[in-house]
mmCIF file of N, CA, C and O in Angstrom:
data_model
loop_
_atom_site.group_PDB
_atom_site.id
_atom_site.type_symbol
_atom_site.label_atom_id
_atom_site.label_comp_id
_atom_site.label_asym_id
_atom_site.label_seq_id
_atom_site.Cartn_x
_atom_site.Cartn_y
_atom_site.Cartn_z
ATOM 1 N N UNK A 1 0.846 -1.178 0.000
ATOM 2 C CA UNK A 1 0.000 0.000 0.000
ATOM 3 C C UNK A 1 0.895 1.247 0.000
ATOM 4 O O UNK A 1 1.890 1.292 0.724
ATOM 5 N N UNK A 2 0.546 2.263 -0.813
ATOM 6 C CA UNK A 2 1.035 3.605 -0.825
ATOM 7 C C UNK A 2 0.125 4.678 -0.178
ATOM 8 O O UNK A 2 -1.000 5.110 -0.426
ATOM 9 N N UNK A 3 1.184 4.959 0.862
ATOM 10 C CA UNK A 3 0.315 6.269 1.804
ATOM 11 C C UNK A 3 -0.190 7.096 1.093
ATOM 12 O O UNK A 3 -1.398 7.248 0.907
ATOM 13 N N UNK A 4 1.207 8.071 0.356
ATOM 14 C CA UNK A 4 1.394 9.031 -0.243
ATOM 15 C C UNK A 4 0.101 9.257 -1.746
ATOM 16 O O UNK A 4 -0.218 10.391 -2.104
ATOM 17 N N UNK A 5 -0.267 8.450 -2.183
ATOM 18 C CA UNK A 5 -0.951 7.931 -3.566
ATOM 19 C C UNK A 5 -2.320 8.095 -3.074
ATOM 20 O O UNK A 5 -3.211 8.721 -3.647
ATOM 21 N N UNK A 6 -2.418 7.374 -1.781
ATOM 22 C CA UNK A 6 -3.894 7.281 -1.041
ATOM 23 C C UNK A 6 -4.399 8.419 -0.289
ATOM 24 O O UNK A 6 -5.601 8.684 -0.302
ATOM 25 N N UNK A 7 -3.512 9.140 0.397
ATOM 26 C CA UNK A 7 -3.646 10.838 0.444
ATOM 27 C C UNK A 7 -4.109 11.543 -1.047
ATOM 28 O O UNK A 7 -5.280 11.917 -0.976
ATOM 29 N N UNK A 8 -3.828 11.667 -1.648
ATOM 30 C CA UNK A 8 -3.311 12.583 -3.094
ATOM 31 C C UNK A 8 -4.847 12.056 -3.458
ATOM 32 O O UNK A 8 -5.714 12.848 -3.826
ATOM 33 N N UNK A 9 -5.073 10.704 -3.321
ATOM 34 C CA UNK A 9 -6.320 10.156 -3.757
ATOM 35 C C UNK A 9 -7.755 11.253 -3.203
ATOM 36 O O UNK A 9 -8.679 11.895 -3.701
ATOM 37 N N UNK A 10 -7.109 10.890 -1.723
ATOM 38 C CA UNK A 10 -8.365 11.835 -1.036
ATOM 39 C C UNK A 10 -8.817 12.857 -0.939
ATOM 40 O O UNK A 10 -9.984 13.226 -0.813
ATOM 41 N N UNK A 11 -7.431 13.636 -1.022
ATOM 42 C CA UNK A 11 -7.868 15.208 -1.049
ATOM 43 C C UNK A 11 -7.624 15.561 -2.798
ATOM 44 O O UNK A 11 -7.329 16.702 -3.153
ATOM 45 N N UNK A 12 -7.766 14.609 -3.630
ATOM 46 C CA UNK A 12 -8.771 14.729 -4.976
ATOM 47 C C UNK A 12 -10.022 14.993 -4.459
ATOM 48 O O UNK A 12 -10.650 16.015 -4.738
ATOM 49 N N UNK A 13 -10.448 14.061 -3.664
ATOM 50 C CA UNK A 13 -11.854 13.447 -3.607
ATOM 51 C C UNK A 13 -12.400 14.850 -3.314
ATOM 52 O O UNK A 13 -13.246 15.630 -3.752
ATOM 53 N N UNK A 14 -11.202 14.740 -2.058
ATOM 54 C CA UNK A 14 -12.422 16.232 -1.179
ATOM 55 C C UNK A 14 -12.161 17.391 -2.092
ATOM 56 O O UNK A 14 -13.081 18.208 -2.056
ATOM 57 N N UNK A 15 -11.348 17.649 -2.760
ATOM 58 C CA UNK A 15 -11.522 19.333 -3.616
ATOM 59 C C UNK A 15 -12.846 18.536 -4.593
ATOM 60 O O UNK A 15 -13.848 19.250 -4.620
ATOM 61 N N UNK A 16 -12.933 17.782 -5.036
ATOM 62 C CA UNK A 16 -14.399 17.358 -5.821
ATOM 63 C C UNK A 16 -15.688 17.759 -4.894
ATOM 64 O O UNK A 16 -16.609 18.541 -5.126
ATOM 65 N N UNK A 17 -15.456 17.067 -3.942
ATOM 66 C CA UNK A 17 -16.898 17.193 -2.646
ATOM 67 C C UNK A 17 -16.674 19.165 -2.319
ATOM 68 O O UNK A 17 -17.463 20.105 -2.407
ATOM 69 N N UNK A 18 -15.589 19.092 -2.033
ATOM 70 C CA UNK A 18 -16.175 20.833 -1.996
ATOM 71 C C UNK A 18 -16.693 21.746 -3.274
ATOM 72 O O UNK A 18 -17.466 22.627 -2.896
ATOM 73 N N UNK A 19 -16.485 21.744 -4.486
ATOM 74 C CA UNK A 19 -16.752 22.018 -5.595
ATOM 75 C C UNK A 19 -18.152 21.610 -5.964
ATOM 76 O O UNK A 19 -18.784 22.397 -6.669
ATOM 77 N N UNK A 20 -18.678 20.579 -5.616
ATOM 78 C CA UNK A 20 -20.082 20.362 -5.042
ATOM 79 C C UNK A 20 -20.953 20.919 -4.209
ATOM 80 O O UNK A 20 -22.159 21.087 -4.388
ATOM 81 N N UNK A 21 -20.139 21.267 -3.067
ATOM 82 C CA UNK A 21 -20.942 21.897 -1.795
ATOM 83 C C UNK A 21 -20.812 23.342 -2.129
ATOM 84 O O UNK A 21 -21.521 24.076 -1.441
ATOM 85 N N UNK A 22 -19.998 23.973 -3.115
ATOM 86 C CA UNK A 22 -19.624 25.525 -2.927
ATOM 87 C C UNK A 22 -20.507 25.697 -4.254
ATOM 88 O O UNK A 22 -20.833 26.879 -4.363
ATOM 89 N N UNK A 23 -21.092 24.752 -5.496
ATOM 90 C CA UNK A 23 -21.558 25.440 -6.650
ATOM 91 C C UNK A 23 -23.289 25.302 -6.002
ATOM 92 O O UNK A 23 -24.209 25.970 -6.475
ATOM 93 N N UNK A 24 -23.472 24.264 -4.804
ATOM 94 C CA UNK A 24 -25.000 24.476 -4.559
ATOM 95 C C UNK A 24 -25.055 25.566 -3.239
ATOM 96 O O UNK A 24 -26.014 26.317 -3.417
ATOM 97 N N UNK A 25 -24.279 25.915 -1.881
ATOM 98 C CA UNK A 25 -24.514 26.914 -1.067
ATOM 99 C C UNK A 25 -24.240 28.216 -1.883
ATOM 100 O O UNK A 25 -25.268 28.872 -2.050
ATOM 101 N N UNK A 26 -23.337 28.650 -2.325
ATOM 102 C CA UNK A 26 -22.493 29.970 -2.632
ATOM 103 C C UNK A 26 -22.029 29.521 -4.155
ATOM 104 O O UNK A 26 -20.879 29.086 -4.216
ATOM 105 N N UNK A 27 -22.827 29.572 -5.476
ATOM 106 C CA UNK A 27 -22.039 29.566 -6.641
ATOM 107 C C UNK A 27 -21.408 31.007 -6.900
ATOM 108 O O UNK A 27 -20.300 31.041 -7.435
ATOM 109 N N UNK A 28 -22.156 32.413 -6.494
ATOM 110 C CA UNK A 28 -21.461 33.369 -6.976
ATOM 111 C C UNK A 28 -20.226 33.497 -6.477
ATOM 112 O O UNK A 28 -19.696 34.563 -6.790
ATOM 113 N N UNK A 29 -19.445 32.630 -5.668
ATOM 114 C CA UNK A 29 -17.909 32.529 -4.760
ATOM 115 C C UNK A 29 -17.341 32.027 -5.808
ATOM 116 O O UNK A 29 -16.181 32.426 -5.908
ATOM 117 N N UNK A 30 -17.675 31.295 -6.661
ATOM 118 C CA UNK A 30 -16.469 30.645 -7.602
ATOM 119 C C UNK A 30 -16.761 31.539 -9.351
ATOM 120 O O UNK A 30 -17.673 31.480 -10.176
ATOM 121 N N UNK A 31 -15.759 32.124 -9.292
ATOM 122 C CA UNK A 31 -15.586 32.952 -9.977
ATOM 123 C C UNK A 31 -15.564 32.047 -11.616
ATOM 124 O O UNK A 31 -16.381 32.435 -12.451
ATOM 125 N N UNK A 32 -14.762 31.056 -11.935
ATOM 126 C CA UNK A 32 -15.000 30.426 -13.234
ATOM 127 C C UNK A 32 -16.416 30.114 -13.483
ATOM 128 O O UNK A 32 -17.033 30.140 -14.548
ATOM 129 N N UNK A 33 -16.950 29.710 -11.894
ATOM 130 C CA UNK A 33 -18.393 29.182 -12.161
ATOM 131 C C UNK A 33 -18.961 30.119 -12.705
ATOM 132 O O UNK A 33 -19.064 29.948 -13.920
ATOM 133 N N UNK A 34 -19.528 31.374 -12.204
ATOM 134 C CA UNK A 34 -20.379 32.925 -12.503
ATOM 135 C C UNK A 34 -19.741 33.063 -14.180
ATOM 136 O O UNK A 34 -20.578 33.065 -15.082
ATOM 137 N N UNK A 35 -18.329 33.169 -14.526
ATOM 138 C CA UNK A 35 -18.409 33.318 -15.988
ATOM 139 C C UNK A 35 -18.433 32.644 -16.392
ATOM 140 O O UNK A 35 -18.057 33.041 -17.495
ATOM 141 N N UNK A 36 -18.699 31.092 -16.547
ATOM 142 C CA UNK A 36 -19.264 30.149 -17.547
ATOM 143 C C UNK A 36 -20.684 30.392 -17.482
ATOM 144 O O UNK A 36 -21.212 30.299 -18.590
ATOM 145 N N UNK A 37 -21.544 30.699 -16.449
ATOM 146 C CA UNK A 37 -23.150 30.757 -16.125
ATOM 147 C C UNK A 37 -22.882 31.927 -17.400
ATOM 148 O O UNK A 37 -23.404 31.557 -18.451
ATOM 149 N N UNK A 38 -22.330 32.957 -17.473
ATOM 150 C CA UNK A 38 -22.584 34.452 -18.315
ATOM 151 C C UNK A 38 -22.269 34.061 -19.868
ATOM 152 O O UNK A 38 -22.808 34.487 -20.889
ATOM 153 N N UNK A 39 -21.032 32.942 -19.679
ATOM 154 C CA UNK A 39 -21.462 32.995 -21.278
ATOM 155 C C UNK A 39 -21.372 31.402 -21.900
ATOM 156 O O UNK A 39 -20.461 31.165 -22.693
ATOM 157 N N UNK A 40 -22.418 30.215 -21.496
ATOM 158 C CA UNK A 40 -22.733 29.488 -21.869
ATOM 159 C C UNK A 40 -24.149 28.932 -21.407
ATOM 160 O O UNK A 40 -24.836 28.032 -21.888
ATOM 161 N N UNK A 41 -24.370 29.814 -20.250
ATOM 162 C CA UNK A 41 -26.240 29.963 -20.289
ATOM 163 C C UNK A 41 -25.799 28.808 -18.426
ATOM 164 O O UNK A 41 -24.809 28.141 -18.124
ATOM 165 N N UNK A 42 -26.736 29.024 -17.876
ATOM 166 C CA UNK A 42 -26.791 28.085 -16.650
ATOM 167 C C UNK A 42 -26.787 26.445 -16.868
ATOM 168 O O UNK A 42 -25.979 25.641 -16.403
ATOM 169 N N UNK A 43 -27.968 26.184 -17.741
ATOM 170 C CA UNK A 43 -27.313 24.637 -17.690
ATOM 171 C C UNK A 43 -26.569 24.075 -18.223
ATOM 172 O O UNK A 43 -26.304 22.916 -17.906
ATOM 173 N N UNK A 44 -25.765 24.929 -19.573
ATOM 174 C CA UNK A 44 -24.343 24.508 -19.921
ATOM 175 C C UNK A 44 -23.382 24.127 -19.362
ATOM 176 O O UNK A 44 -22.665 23.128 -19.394
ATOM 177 N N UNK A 45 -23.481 25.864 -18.355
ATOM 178 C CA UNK A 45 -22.289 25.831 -17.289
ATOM 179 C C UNK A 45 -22.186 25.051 -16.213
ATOM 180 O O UNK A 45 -21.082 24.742 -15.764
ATOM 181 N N UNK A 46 -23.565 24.555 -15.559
ATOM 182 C CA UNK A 46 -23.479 23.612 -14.509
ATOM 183 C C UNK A 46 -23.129 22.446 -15.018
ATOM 184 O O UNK A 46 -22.676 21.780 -14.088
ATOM 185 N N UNK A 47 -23.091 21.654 -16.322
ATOM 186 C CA UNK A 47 -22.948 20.832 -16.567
ATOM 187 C C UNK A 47 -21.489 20.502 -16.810
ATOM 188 O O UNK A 47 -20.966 19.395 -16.685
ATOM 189 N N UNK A 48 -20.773 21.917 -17.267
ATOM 190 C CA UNK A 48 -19.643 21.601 -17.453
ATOM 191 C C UNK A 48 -18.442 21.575 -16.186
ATOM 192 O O UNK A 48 -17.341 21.029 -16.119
ATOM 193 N N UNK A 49 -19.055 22.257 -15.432
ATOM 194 C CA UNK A 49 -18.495 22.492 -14.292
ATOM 195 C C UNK A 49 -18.123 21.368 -13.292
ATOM 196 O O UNK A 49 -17.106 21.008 -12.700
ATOM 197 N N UNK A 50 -20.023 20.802 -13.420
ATOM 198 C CA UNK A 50 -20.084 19.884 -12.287
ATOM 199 C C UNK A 50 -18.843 18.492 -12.960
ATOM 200 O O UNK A 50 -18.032 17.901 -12.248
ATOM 201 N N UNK A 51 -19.038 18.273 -14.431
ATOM 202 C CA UNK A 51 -17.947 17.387 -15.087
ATOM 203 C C UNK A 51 -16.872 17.025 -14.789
ATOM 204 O O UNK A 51 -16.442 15.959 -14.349
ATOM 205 N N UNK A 52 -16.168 18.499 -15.187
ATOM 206 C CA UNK A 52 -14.801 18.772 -14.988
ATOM 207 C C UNK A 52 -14.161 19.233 -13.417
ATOM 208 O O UNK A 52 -12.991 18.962 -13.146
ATOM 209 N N UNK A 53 -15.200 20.068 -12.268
ATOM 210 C CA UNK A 53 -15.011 19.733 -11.403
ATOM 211 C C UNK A 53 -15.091 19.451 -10.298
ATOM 212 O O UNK A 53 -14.592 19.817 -9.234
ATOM 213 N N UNK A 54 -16.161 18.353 -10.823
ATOM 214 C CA UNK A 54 -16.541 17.388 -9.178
ATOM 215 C C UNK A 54 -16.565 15.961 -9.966
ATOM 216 O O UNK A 54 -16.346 15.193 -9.030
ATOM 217 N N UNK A 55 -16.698 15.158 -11.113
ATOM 218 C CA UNK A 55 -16.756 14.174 -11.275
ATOM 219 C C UNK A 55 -15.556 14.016 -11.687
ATOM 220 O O UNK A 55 -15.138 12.910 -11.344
ATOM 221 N N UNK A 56 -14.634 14.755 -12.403
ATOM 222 C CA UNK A 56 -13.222 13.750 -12.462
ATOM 223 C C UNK A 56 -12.029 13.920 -11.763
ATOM 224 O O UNK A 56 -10.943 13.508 -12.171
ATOM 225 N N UNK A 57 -12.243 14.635 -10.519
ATOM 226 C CA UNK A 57 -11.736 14.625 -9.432
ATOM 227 C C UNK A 57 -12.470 13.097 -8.783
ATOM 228 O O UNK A 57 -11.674 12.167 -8.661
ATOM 229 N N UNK A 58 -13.958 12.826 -8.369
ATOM 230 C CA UNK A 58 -14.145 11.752 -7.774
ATOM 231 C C UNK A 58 -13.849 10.764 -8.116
ATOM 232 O O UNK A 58 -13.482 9.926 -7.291
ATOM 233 N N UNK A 59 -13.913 10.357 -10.058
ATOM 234 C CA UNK A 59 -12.979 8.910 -10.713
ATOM 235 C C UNK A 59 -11.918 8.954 -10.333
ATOM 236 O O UNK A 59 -11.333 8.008 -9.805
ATOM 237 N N UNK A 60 -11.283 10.489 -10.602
ATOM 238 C CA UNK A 60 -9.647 10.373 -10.405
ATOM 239 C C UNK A 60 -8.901 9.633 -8.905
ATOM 240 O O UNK A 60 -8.007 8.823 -8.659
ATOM 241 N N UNK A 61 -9.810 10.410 -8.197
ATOM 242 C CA UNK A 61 -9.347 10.407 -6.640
ATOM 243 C C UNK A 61 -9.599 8.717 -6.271
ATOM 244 O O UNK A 61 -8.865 8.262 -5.393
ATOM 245 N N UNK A 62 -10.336 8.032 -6.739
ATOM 246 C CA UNK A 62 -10.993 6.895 -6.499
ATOM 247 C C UNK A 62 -9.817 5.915 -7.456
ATOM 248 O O UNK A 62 -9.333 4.962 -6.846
ATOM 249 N N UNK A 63 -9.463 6.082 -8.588
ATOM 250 C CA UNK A 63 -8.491 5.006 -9.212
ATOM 251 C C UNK A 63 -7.204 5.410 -8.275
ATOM 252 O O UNK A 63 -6.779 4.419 -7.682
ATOM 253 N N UNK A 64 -6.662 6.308 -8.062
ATOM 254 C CA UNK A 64 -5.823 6.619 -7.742
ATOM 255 C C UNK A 64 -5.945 5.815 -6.128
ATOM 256 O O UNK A 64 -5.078 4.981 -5.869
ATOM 257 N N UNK A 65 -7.045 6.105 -5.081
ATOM 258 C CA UNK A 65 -6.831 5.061 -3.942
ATOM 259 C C UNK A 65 -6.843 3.288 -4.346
ATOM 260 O O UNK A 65 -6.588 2.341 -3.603
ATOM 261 N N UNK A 66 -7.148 3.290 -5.463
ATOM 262 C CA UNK A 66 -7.241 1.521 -5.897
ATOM 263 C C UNK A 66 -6.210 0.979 -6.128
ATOM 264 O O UNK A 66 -5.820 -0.153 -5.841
ATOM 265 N N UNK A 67 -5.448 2.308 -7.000
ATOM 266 C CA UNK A 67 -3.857 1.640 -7.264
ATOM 267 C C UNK A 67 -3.210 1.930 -6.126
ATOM 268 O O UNK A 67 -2.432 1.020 -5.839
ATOM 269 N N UNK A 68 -3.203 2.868 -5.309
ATOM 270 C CA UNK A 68 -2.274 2.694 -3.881
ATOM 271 C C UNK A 68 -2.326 1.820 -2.996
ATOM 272 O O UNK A 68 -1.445 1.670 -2.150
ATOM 273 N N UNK A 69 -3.629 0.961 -3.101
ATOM 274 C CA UNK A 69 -4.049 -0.126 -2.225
ATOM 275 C C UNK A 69 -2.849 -1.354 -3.236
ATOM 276 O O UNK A 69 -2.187 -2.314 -2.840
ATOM 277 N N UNK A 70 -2.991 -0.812 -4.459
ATOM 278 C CA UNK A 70 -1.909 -2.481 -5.020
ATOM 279 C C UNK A 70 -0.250 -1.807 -4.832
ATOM 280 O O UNK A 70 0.594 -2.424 -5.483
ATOM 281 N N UNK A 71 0.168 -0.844 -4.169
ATOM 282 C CA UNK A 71 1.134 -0.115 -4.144
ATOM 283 C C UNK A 71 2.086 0.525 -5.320
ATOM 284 O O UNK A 71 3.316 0.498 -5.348
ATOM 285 N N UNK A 72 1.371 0.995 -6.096
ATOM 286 C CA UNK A 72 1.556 1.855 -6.818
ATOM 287 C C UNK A 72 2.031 3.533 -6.800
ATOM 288 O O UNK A 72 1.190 4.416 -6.971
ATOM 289 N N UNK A 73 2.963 3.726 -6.651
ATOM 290 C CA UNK A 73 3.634 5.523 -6.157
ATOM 291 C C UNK A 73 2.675 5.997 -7.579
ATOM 292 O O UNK A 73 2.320 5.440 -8.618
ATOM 293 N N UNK A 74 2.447 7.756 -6.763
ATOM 294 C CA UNK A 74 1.609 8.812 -8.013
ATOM 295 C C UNK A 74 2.293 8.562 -9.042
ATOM 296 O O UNK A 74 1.614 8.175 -9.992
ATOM 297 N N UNK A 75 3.868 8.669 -9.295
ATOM 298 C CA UNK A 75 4.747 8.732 -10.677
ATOM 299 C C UNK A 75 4.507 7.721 -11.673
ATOM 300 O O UNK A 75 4.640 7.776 -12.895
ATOM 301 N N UNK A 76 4.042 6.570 -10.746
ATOM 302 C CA UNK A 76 3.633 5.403 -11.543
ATOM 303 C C UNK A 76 2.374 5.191 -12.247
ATOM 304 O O UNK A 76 2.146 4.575 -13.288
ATOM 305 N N UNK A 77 1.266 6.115 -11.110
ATOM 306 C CA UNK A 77 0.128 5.987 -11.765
ATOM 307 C C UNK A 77 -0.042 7.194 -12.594
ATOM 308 O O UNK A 77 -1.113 7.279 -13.194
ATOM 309 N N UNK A 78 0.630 7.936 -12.705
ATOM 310 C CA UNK A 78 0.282 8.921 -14.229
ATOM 311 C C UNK A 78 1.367 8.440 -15.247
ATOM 312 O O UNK A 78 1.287 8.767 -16.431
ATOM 313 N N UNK A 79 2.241 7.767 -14.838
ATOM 314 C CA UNK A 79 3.301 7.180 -16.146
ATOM 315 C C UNK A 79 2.437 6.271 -17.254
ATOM 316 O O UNK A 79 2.539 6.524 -18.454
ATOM 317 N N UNK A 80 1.568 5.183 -16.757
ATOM 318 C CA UNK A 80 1.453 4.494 -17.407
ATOM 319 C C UNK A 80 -0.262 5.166 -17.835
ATOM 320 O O UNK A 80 -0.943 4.614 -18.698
#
């Protein structure tokens, strides 16, 4: 098992889970969010947002604890 890989994993996870919690309490706080809403219309922008960042932070963060469980270092899992 890799500590280091399985950390990196998690606090993927959690910048995903906050990017979640901050576009439904407070979206006007995230500033990319407010100018994608201005110029691709609201459900463009939520869609692209929520995509890019809260769901591939949660795949990411999630392969990344699977391969640290088979002990895999980060260098290894973005090499291959």
């Amino acid at each position: 098992m890799n500590i280091g890989t399985m950390v990196l994993g998690a606090v993927v996870i959690l910048m995903g889970l906050y990017f979640v919690v901050a576009r439904i309490k407070f979206p006007n706080k995230l500033k990319k969010y407010s100018a994608m809403r201005k110029k691709m219309g609201d459900k463009t922008a939520f869609f692209v947002h929520t995509f890019f960042y809260s769901a591939v932070p949660f795949v990411l963060g999630a392969l990344m604890i699977i391969a640290a469980s088979k002990g895999v270092s980060v260098i290894e899992f973005f090499k291959n």
